[in-house]
Amino acid sequence: MVRQTFSTYCALCISRCGCLATVEDGKLVRVSADHDHPTGRAICVKAKTAPQLVTHPDRLTRPLLRTRPKGDPDPGWRPIDWNEALSLAGERLRAAGPESTAFAVTTPSGTAVADSFDWILRLVHIWGSPNLVFATENCNWHRDFSPSLTWGRSFGMPDYARTKTILLWGSNPAATWLAHAERIRAAQRRGANLIVVDPRRSGLASHADIWLAVKPGSDAALALGLIHLMLTKGGVDLDFLRLHSDAFSPCPDGECSVLERLTEHAAQWPPGRVASVTGVSEELLYRTATMIAEAKPVSLYTWAGTCQQQQATVTARCISLFYALTGSLGQPGGNRWFAKPRLNDIAAFDQVAPHLRDRTLGIKERPLGPPSRGWITTRDLFRTIVSEQPYPIRALVAFGGNFIVSKPATQYAEAALAKLDFFIQSELFETPSARWADLLLPAASCWERQGLQAGFFVDEAAEAHVQLRRALVRPPGDARSDTAIVFDLARVLGLSEDFFNGDQEAGLAHILAPSGLSVEALRSHERGLTATNLDVKGQLPVITLWSKALARLGEDALPIWEPPASPPEFPFLLTSGKTVPYCHSQFHQIETLRKLEPEPVAELAPDVAAARKVRPGDTIVIRTAVGEVYFRATINSGLSAGTIWAHYGWWRADQNINYNAVMDGECFDVVSGSNALRGIACDLTKRELLAT
């Protein structure tokens, strides 16, 4: 028996946890934490079950060609070789043409597609397609891009090592990013405060100094209320605002300064009103404002919880304005933009012709949203396929995405997938989305392919770290990495010259050239190296409390939030969040994970359970204006009143267990297109009562 242990990093989700992988006789047998890695102090159960993933009997191992009509329960898959698959792909994609070919990619993905993301972007841009479905509007847009409406760049990275108060808003790193959770707990041990805004008390919320159990979807009201308290009770860093913002500039009407107008604006949200709308008591509001005023600098981390709302841009703006008032942005202990390794950009975004970007679906409706980068929603894609307006979309190439389960319901979905002339999907397993494909390609998992990670997203040292992950084991059958598939498609589309003539090693060397690191050096240091050439740390940009960009679109320059309607037939609020065993709709096939979480569960606040006489273990039906979905009920006293918190990402052909199937795909943020997936009006009934 030959046993080897390698230092690597897990790419099953975006957190990139450092780990040690043990291989015996060419088989992956164990994955454990690598404590010497910047993100290796803990790994989740998904990584630990990697040996089950790589050997799973349902893995795709050969390209499969559909032989039956779309919509048939049995696609009639016929195994073919790669030469036939790629020849067919090139022929059909060239027939459709670049403008009528859309692409789709989901990160994170079990296929480790994040390692290939820039190569996919390069293929999209150089081929000349204006449209890529990327779930950014429901994931990272309001963390990475919406803050640019206030200060020209992302939220940055919390400086946990120096902060005095950590504010987690709509993010639970204990379930999604263990390296952040570990650093937050370390900061607490040295005396930092922790404030958590979340409808559900779990993970780090259980260890918080203050837990704000906000009603799902009311985060903007909470932020406006905190802005009001800071402006009226103290806590605003006026010197910081004078130096770095437009706070003391006159409003366009010239009647007062921007800060005075913001003060008037926030005065509409006194503590009493905020408490009635958000469910957060006045006492907790005052405690939070006092803690933030007295314990600076403040670091802020937010993610999907504030993104998946109908008024997501307003929410992001409210949180950004609140954070700007603390004076912590860009300061030691606040949110900073750490220097990253210099790399050559291969995404080729700048090679997209301006007229092509003008053809991106949704660009006229949402010019400040994801379409500005060529990223479109499935709703816009499906509607265009069906209507052929503003132009026909005939082909779709998807990498690792399962939008049937992970995106909200839309009236166009099945009709659009049935109408496509040609649909290619790369995946680890057959999924509900893959069953509509004409050509299904077997992808390698992260343990079976090489990957490059430059920057590990948790602190200054980790951001300068570069690691080249080796392929630990062979992929099953003829499976290939997504990068290899991209290079293959580039070849059959006549784009080889733009892809280093098919030489992936040359492409890798090109990416690394400015970093001061070579491929050979990284291969000889499997745990990674610190880049010697880093980009320049940017100066703090001007903070624009008054958004001229939004005003030019006819939107509010200062954010105005309107409470959503509360139909009497739907008295409760439905929301969701990530759990540890699964990543979106992925890994439900893994036996160990399935034992941990064998079925979709809905947690009910005690008042909800009492109102509908539900006991733990009951099967319930949750109804929204769109449809109904089944769950097993539990009761959780750590939920905001009137709230139901449910699992998502589940599917079965014979049961309604898909959370997203009861989300309205036509209900979304006007600026970004972010879908309303949280704070959804609903009701519930015990299932046995419906049967009678």
XYZ file of C-alpha atoms in Angstrom:
692
model
C 0.000 0.000 0.000
C 1.288 3.436 -0.989
C 0.031 6.243 1.273
C 0.652 9.931 0.595
C -0.626 13.065 2.316
C -0.865 16.310 0.384
C -1.526 19.872 1.483
C -4.303 21.284 -0.665
C -7.444 23.358 -0.363
C -11.065 22.364 -0.705
C -13.000 23.995 -3.539
C -16.454 22.589 -2.783
C -17.570 26.100 -1.844
C -16.153 29.605 -1.960
C -14.374 29.462 1.434
C -11.369 27.487 0.122
C -10.491 25.806 3.437
C -6.940 24.513 3.632
C -6.795 20.760 4.184
C -4.622 17.669 4.204
C -5.714 14.939 1.793
C -4.576 11.361 2.259
C -4.334 9.180 -0.834
C -3.800 5.417 -0.648
C -3.030 3.471 -3.823
C -4.452 6.257 -5.949
C -7.673 6.590 -3.927
C -8.693 9.545 -1.764
C -9.358 8.114 1.699
C -9.296 11.061 4.103
C -9.518 14.857 4.247
C -8.638 16.759 7.430
C -7.832 20.317 8.458
C -4.383 21.727 7.657
C -3.618 23.985 10.620
C -0.582 25.493 8.879
C -2.726 26.826 6.031
C -4.192 30.374 6.202
C -7.709 28.913 6.031
C -7.029 25.487 7.515
C -7.902 25.763 11.185
C -11.203 23.982 10.551
C -12.976 22.273 7.665
C -16.620 21.363 7.286
C -18.237 17.969 6.927
C -18.601 18.420 3.155
C -14.835 18.275 2.747
C -14.568 15.320 5.107
C -16.938 13.321 2.910
C -14.881 13.995 -0.244
C -13.902 10.297 -0.564
C -17.605 9.477 -0.979
C -17.990 12.176 -3.624
C -15.134 11.054 -5.843
C -16.222 7.394 -5.807
C -19.983 7.918 -5.925
C -21.613 5.394 -8.283
C -23.901 8.045 -9.809
C -21.047 10.252 -11.033
C -21.126 11.109 -14.718
C -18.233 9.381 -16.451
C -18.821 9.793 -20.209
C -20.383 12.438 -22.459
C -24.077 11.675 -22.915
C -26.248 12.569 -25.909
C -30.033 12.953 -25.653
C -31.998 10.604 -27.922
C -35.545 11.325 -26.701
C -37.653 14.497 -26.956
C -37.197 17.167 -24.305
C -39.687 16.801 -21.500
C -39.620 13.017 -21.713
C -38.990 11.585 -18.211
C -36.212 9.505 -19.783
C -33.747 11.568 -21.878
C -32.551 8.330 -23.468
C -28.912 9.180 -22.852
C -26.497 7.566 -25.306
C -22.829 7.472 -24.250
C -20.496 9.007 -26.837
C -16.799 9.820 -26.874
C -15.317 13.277 -26.472
C -14.469 13.647 -30.161
C -18.089 13.150 -31.157
C -19.326 15.364 -28.307
C -17.015 18.258 -29.160
C -17.577 17.968 -32.894
C -21.330 18.181 -32.304
C -20.901 21.073 -29.857
C -18.819 23.083 -32.319
C -21.237 22.454 -35.165
C -24.345 23.394 -33.212
C -22.865 26.442 -31.473
C -21.484 27.843 -34.720
C -24.912 27.343 -36.293
C -26.532 29.324 -33.463
C -23.890 32.046 -33.538
C -22.353 34.079 -30.675
C -25.233 36.490 -30.055
C -27.784 33.693 -29.961
C -25.658 31.592 -27.594
C -25.968 32.223 -23.849
C -23.724 30.801 -21.150
C -24.428 29.884 -17.530
C -22.161 29.293 -14.583
C -22.828 28.858 -10.890
C -20.201 29.456 -8.239
C -19.646 27.828 -5.894
C -20.137 24.491 -7.567
C -19.090 20.966 -6.725
C -17.376 20.818 -10.101
C -14.890 23.409 -8.769
C -16.047 25.693 -11.530
C -14.814 28.734 -9.587
C -11.291 27.632 -10.537
C -12.363 27.971 -14.157
C -14.537 31.071 -13.886
C -12.176 33.491 -15.609
C -11.538 30.984 -18.397
C -15.301 30.669 -18.896
C -15.572 34.463 -19.005
C -12.786 34.528 -21.586
C -14.667 32.040 -23.757
C -17.900 34.039 -23.443
C -16.255 37.348 -24.267
C -13.974 36.229 -27.085
C -16.681 34.087 -28.683
C -18.791 37.240 -28.631
C -21.770 36.279 -26.489
C -23.306 39.197 -24.568
C -25.069 36.962 -22.040
C -23.869 34.908 -19.073
C -26.271 33.634 -16.411
C -24.369 34.081 -13.164
C -26.274 33.971 -9.862
C -24.553 37.111 -8.615
C -27.823 38.975 -8.096
C -28.819 36.404 -5.450
C -25.336 35.945 -4.018
C -22.513 38.460 -4.027
C -23.732 41.496 -5.999
C -24.780 43.506 -2.949
C -21.571 42.678 -1.111
C -19.127 43.272 -3.967
C -20.784 45.763 -6.324
C -23.718 47.675 -4.807
C -21.409 49.435 -2.300
C -19.851 51.146 -5.337
C -22.998 53.290 -5.402
C -21.737 54.750 -2.107
C -17.945 54.540 -2.208
C -16.894 53.152 -5.563
C -15.845 49.650 -4.549
C -16.856 46.577 -2.534
C -17.466 46.285 1.211
C -13.887 45.118 1.530
C -12.623 42.707 4.175
C -13.124 43.065 7.944
C -9.841 43.671 9.747
C -10.705 41.196 12.507
C -7.274 41.427 14.134
C -7.717 45.113 15.020
C -11.439 45.683 15.235
C -13.324 46.500 18.434
C -16.818 45.680 17.197
C -17.807 43.110 14.579
C -21.183 43.457 12.896
C -22.459 40.396 11.024
C -25.486 41.371 8.970
C -27.251 38.607 7.044
C -24.223 36.323 7.169
C -23.558 33.177 9.203
C -19.885 32.205 8.739
C -20.265 29.214 11.050
C -22.286 27.572 8.263
C -20.649 29.169 5.235
C -17.061 30.276 5.909
C -15.247 28.667 8.828
C -12.068 30.723 8.423
C -14.098 33.883 9.083
C -15.894 32.256 12.014
C -12.594 31.257 13.598
C -11.166 34.764 13.288
C -14.321 36.285 14.720
C -14.139 33.998 17.753
C -10.442 34.901 18.163
C -11.370 38.601 18.074
C -13.998 37.984 20.748
C -11.444 36.271 22.947
C -9.260 39.360 22.866
C -12.249 41.548 23.797
C -14.017 42.551 20.563
C -17.804 42.908 20.632
C -20.025 40.908 18.284
C -23.389 42.098 16.987
C -25.390 39.753 14.749
C -28.395 40.770 12.635
C -30.309 37.631 11.646
C -33.896 36.390 12.001
C -32.465 33.096 13.297
C -30.233 32.610 16.286
C -27.672 30.067 15.144
C -23.944 29.790 14.697
C -22.177 32.943 15.831
C -25.476 34.586 16.781
C -25.497 32.227 19.763
C -22.227 33.801 20.946
C -23.080 37.418 20.163
C -23.120 40.285 22.644
C -26.218 41.535 20.847
C -28.499 39.478 18.613
C -30.953 41.541 16.580
C -33.760 39.169 15.546
C -34.895 41.245 12.598
C -38.038 40.195 10.768
C -37.036 38.774 7.373
C -36.850 41.472 4.730
C -36.912 44.473 7.093
C -33.141 45.054 7.271
C -33.384 48.445 5.554
C -35.730 49.751 8.259
C -33.276 48.575 10.917
C -30.380 50.346 9.193
C -32.384 53.568 8.835
C -33.292 53.384 12.514
C -29.650 52.968 13.509
C -28.690 55.887 11.241
C -31.302 57.999 13.040
C -29.947 57.083 16.479
C -26.349 57.731 15.446
C -27.215 61.143 14.041
C -29.296 62.198 17.033
C -27.590 60.458 19.969
C -23.957 60.543 18.864
C -21.679 58.052 17.200
C -21.131 59.737 13.832
C -17.481 60.457 12.965
C -17.912 63.976 11.612
C -14.186 64.553 11.057
C -14.011 61.409 8.922
C -17.023 62.544 6.883
C -15.512 65.997 6.302
C -12.354 64.437 4.899
C -13.814 61.591 2.886
C -17.419 62.257 1.917
C -19.972 64.613 0.437
C -21.770 64.876 3.792
C -21.248 68.635 4.059
C -21.788 69.359 0.381
C -25.057 71.070 -0.558
C -27.940 68.980 -1.829
C -28.822 69.566 -5.472
C -31.688 71.839 -4.431
C -29.253 73.919 -2.364
C -31.507 74.071 0.678
C -29.276 72.114 3.056
C -26.273 69.814 3.218
C -26.399 66.146 2.314
C -25.919 65.196 5.966
C -28.768 67.462 7.051
C -31.017 65.915 4.416
C -30.017 62.427 5.563
C -30.836 63.462 9.136
C -34.330 64.554 8.052
C -34.693 61.415 6.025
C -33.725 59.036 8.842
C -35.947 60.885 11.322
C -38.878 59.064 9.712
C -37.561 55.939 11.458
C -37.642 56.603 15.214
C -37.097 53.623 17.539
C -40.792 52.990 18.073
C -41.536 52.649 14.377
C -38.414 50.560 13.777
C -39.372 48.198 16.591
C -42.886 47.708 15.219
C -41.627 46.986 11.680
C -38.518 44.919 12.437
C -39.438 43.191 15.685
C -36.217 44.485 17.307
C -36.996 46.117 20.655
C -36.260 49.772 21.310
C -33.955 48.746 24.153
C -31.825 46.647 21.776
C -31.750 49.448 19.224
C -30.341 51.854 21.800
C -27.865 49.243 23.072
C -26.627 48.596 19.538
C -26.203 52.275 18.701
C -24.362 52.870 21.985
C -22.011 49.924 21.500
C -21.136 51.052 17.984
C -20.569 54.638 19.146
C -18.337 53.618 22.056
C -16.379 50.683 20.606
C -14.775 51.661 17.319
C -13.430 50.763 14.817
C -16.306 48.670 13.544
C -15.957 45.912 10.957
C -18.928 44.768 8.898
C -19.645 41.552 7.032
C -22.800 40.934 5.038
C -23.890 38.492 2.383
C -26.933 36.691 1.009
C -29.257 37.588 3.874
C -29.380 41.208 2.755
C -29.125 40.403 -0.954
C -32.108 38.123 -1.459
C -34.760 40.795 -0.977
C -37.045 42.648 -3.345
C -35.577 46.002 -2.272
C -32.015 44.719 -2.070
C -30.336 47.831 -3.488
C -32.138 50.061 -1.008
C -31.094 47.685 1.778
C -27.467 47.681 0.636
C -27.474 51.470 0.424
C -28.949 51.844 3.911
C -26.316 49.535 5.386
C -23.549 51.309 3.456
C -24.662 54.746 4.686
C -24.891 53.472 8.253
C -21.391 52.018 8.031
C -19.954 55.179 6.462
C -21.173 57.193 9.457
C -19.026 55.090 11.830
C -15.843 56.395 10.196
C -14.415 52.873 10.087
C -14.275 52.334 6.337
C -10.733 51.838 5.103
C -9.277 52.271 8.596
C -7.255 49.752 10.638
C -9.824 47.596 12.400
C -12.532 48.506 9.938
C -13.273 47.175 6.474
C -10.206 47.342 4.263
C -9.070 46.360 0.787
C -5.970 44.278 1.328
C -3.330 44.073 -1.366
C -3.648 41.026 -3.601
C -1.178 39.226 -5.859
C -0.660 40.841 -9.226
C -2.053 38.594 -11.952
C -2.747 38.896 -15.627
C -6.479 39.218 -16.218
C -7.658 36.539 -18.634
C -11.388 37.284 -18.457
C -11.086 39.554 -21.524
C -13.896 41.821 -20.344
C -12.233 44.802 -22.029
C -12.307 42.963 -25.355
C -16.098 43.053 -25.429
C -17.196 45.558 -28.050
C -19.429 48.341 -26.667
C -22.195 47.462 -29.110
C -22.110 43.877 -27.823
C -22.532 44.960 -24.205
C -25.543 47.006 -25.298
C -27.111 43.693 -26.366
C -26.919 42.157 -22.885
C -30.378 41.156 -21.717
C -31.682 43.540 -19.055
C -29.083 46.278 -19.661
C -31.696 48.931 -20.479
C -33.810 48.115 -17.419
C -30.881 47.645 -15.015
C -27.825 49.575 -16.296
C -26.305 49.728 -12.799
C -26.894 46.043 -12.133
C -25.264 42.778 -13.223
C -26.050 43.340 -16.952
C -23.369 46.049 -16.922
C -20.910 43.157 -16.658
C -22.729 40.851 -19.048
C -24.377 38.873 -16.220
C -28.050 38.155 -16.756
C -30.862 36.510 -14.805
C -32.518 33.227 -15.718
C -35.815 35.116 -15.841
C -34.517 37.390 -18.602
C -32.914 34.476 -20.419
C -35.991 32.255 -20.332
C -38.328 35.073 -21.317
C -36.103 35.915 -24.286
C -35.871 32.287 -25.458
C -39.670 32.003 -25.456
C -40.471 35.416 -26.956
C -37.378 35.754 -29.200
C -37.338 39.416 -28.153
C -35.214 41.494 -28.414
C -33.477 38.732 -30.424
C -33.522 34.920 -30.431
C -31.449 32.803 -28.056
C -31.019 29.350 -29.569
C -28.188 27.720 -27.600
C -27.108 27.520 -23.951
C -23.793 26.307 -22.500
C -23.935 25.757 -18.722
C -21.117 24.934 -16.316
C -22.095 23.376 -12.987
C -25.410 25.221 -12.591
C -28.734 23.785 -11.461
C -31.042 26.755 -11.996
C -34.268 24.703 -11.953
C -33.731 24.192 -8.219
C -31.510 27.111 -7.220
C -33.418 29.944 -8.926
C -36.998 31.072 -8.293
C -40.015 29.892 -10.219
C -40.673 31.533 -13.559
C -43.469 30.877 -16.004
C -40.943 30.589 -18.826
C -38.507 27.979 -17.459
C -39.677 24.681 -18.906
C -40.992 26.252 -22.093
C -37.603 27.925 -22.630
C -35.544 24.803 -21.996
C -37.810 22.829 -24.318
C -37.467 25.449 -27.057
C -33.662 25.685 -27.072
C -32.097 24.266 -30.217
C -29.070 23.080 -28.276
C -28.211 22.935 -24.567
C -24.845 21.759 -23.181
C -24.394 21.093 -19.468
C -21.246 20.023 -17.599
C -21.881 18.404 -14.225
C -20.864 15.795 -11.665
C -24.322 14.240 -11.503
C -27.540 14.331 -13.466
C -29.722 17.098 -11.990
C -33.191 18.479 -12.777
C -31.539 21.119 -14.970
C -29.210 18.628 -16.668
C -32.162 16.449 -17.680
C -33.117 19.154 -20.199
C -29.672 19.104 -21.849
C -28.985 17.821 -25.349
C -25.377 17.104 -24.440
C -24.327 16.262 -20.872
C -20.598 16.438 -20.172
C -18.889 14.724 -17.212
C -16.928 17.174 -15.059
C -14.096 16.486 -12.647
C -14.451 17.445 -8.985
C -11.952 19.719 -7.243
C -10.086 16.663 -5.923
C -9.514 15.429 -9.480
C -8.250 18.593 -11.133
C -5.624 21.270 -10.828
C -6.661 24.681 -9.531
C -5.081 28.052 -8.800
C -6.125 30.269 -5.911
C -4.587 33.719 -5.482
C -5.855 35.300 -2.272
C -7.804 33.512 0.465
C -10.250 36.252 1.531
C -9.887 36.355 5.326
C -7.042 38.688 6.339
C -4.075 40.611 5.001
C -1.636 37.680 4.996
C -4.137 35.284 3.450
C -4.924 37.711 0.644
C -1.276 37.643 -0.472
C -1.169 33.845 -0.442
C -1.071 31.886 -3.706
C -1.549 28.134 -3.996
C -1.576 25.734 -6.923
C -3.772 22.777 -6.021
C -2.752 19.473 -7.558
C -5.097 16.811 -8.885
C -5.082 14.225 -6.093
C -6.779 11.356 -7.900
C -7.877 10.566 -11.420
C -11.403 11.613 -12.397
C -13.843 8.767 -13.002
C -14.024 7.458 -16.549
C -13.606 10.218 -19.112
C -14.556 13.159 -16.853
C -12.610 16.375 -17.462
C -12.097 19.624 -15.592
C -14.229 22.590 -16.561
C -11.073 24.370 -17.698
C -10.265 21.513 -20.063
C -13.828 21.651 -21.392
C -13.476 25.396 -21.989
C -10.238 24.865 -23.914
C -11.916 22.087 -25.914
C -14.855 24.330 -26.814
C -12.489 27.152 -27.743
C -10.738 24.822 -30.174
C -13.903 23.662 -31.953
C -15.098 27.285 -32.147
C -11.868 28.348 -33.853
C -10.531 30.291 -30.851
C -7.418 28.250 -30.046
C -5.036 31.136 -30.639
C -6.784 33.115 -27.878
C -6.437 30.098 -25.582
C -2.673 29.620 -25.854
C -3.140 27.114 -28.666
C -4.719 24.704 -26.234
C -1.784 24.763 -23.799
C -3.256 25.112 -20.281
C 0.210 25.270 -18.745
C 1.088 28.271 -20.901
C -2.165 29.905 -19.807
C -1.326 29.286 -16.154
C 2.148 30.748 -16.567
C 0.625 33.815 -18.230
C -1.747 34.370 -15.313
C 1.064 34.141 -12.755
C 3.676 36.190 -14.623
C 3.137 39.534 -12.790
C 2.971 37.876 -9.340
C 6.667 37.068 -9.067
C 5.793 33.381 -8.672
C 6.304 30.624 -11.192
C 4.336 27.472 -11.822
C 7.408 25.439 -10.890
C 7.848 27.251 -7.562
C 4.227 26.707 -6.617
C 4.408 23.034 -7.524
C 7.411 22.612 -5.257
C 5.582 24.359 -2.369
C 2.244 22.602 -2.281
C 0.973 24.640 0.702
C 1.481 27.801 -1.339
C 3.657 30.911 -1.281
C 3.301 34.601 -0.569
C 3.331 36.629 -3.750
C 6.251 39.039 -3.996
C 4.435 41.459 -6.280
C 1.171 42.829 -4.897
C -1.202 45.388 -6.263
C -1.071 48.825 -4.665
C -3.372 49.299 -1.695
C -6.000 51.727 -2.886
C -6.664 54.998 -1.164
C -10.021 55.447 0.518
C -12.392 56.662 -2.217
C -14.808 59.536 -1.835
C -17.949 58.413 -0.026
C -21.075 59.661 -1.759
C -23.984 59.608 0.648
C -26.003 61.224 -2.132
C -25.995 58.830 -5.082
C -25.967 60.781 -8.321
C -25.834 57.532 -10.283
C -29.174 56.400 -8.850
C -30.666 59.864 -9.193
C -29.839 59.896 -12.911
C -31.935 56.729 -13.272
C -34.871 58.296 -11.491
C -34.203 56.340 -8.291
C -33.882 57.898 -4.844
C -30.495 59.499 -4.180
C -31.032 58.727 -0.493
C -32.612 55.323 0.087
C -36.327 55.113 0.800
C -37.661 51.777 2.006
C -41.311 50.856 1.796
C -42.622 47.970 3.918
C -43.995 45.269 1.627
C -47.696 44.514 1.572
C -48.972 42.026 4.154
C -51.902 40.078 2.658
C -54.185 38.834 5.464
C -54.335 35.375 3.889
C -50.536 35.094 4.331
C -49.822 36.186 7.913
C -46.302 34.759 8.328
C -42.890 35.408 6.777
C -40.884 32.703 5.018
C -37.106 32.820 4.798
C -34.174 30.444 4.353
C -30.438 30.092 4.750
C -27.521 27.757 4.269
C -26.929 24.679 6.383
C -23.611 22.928 6.888
C -24.150 19.599 5.062
C -25.086 20.966 1.645
C -24.033 23.747 -0.694
C -27.151 25.048 -2.444
C -28.608 22.054 -4.324
C -25.355 20.095 -4.269
C -24.150 16.982 -2.417
C -27.572 15.600 -1.521
C -26.357 12.309 -3.038
C -23.648 11.840 -0.375
C -24.725 9.209 2.164
C -23.050 10.724 5.235
C -24.461 14.167 4.505
C -27.905 12.741 3.868
C -27.846 11.074 7.292
C -27.097 14.424 8.898
C -29.948 16.128 7.074
C -32.212 13.453 5.548
C -35.157 15.642 4.535
C -36.093 19.297 4.125
C -37.083 20.898 7.414
C -38.975 24.085 8.234
C -38.279 25.703 11.585
C -41.270 27.567 13.054
C -41.189 30.387 15.554
C -43.205 29.337 18.625
C -46.022 31.784 17.871
C -46.372 30.355 14.343
C -46.505 26.779 15.631
C -49.078 27.696 18.273
C -51.285 29.546 15.792
C -51.465 26.516 13.488
C -51.289 23.816 16.219
C -48.131 22.291 14.739
C -45.951 19.963 16.772
C -42.358 18.902 16.090
C -42.258 16.172 13.460
C -45.515 17.151 11.773
C -45.547 17.317 7.989
C -46.638 20.765 6.910
C -47.553 22.528 3.697
C -46.259 26.078 3.310
C -48.245 28.169 0.845
C -47.255 31.404 -0.877
C -49.002 33.333 -3.625
C -47.106 31.160 -6.118
C -47.641 27.626 -4.825
C -47.017 25.188 -2.003
C -44.094 23.182 -0.681
C -43.808 20.350 1.878
C -41.546 20.254 4.923
C -41.041 18.421 8.188
C -41.689 20.868 11.025
C -39.528 21.724 14.001
C -40.014 24.530 16.514
C -37.201 27.002 17.129
C -37.441 29.545 19.937
C -34.487 31.352 18.377
C -36.515 32.806 15.503
C -38.039 36.229 15.153
C -41.778 36.226 15.777
C -43.966 35.219 12.841
C -41.055 33.623 10.980
C -40.648 30.296 9.201
C -37.064 29.375 8.316
C -36.874 26.573 5.747
C -34.262 24.500 3.931
C -33.772 25.062 0.224
C -31.959 23.235 -2.565
C -34.013 20.022 -2.321
C -35.761 18.267 -5.176
C -37.691 15.098 -5.892
C -39.809 14.377 -8.937
C -42.677 12.955 -6.860
C -42.836 15.604 -4.084
C -43.116 19.385 -3.825
C -40.011 20.011 -1.721
C -38.267 22.701 -3.818
C -38.230 25.959 -1.818
C -37.539 28.054 -4.893
C -40.605 26.657 -6.656
C -42.783 28.850 -4.401
C -40.727 31.997 -4.979
C -42.058 34.458 -7.552
C -39.517 34.909 -10.351
C -41.226 38.156 -11.351
C -40.612 39.743 -7.938
C -37.151 41.310 -7.919
C -35.121 44.408 -7.126
C -35.497 47.075 -9.807
C -31.809 48.083 -9.841
C -30.023 44.740 -9.593
C -32.619 42.087 -10.396
C -32.095 40.406 -7.016
C -34.924 37.957 -6.435
C -37.184 38.171 -3.408
C -36.282 34.874 -1.719
C -36.576 35.964 1.925
C -39.323 37.694 3.833
C -42.009 36.089 1.665
C -45.619 36.281 2.877
C -46.927 32.781 3.542
C -49.244 30.551 5.535
C -49.044 26.913 6.559
C -51.249 23.940 7.279
C -50.576 20.478 8.577
C -50.492 18.193 5.565
C -52.859 15.574 6.947
C -55.545 18.249 7.295
C -55.197 19.077 3.604
C -55.642 15.409 2.722
C -59.080 15.413 4.344
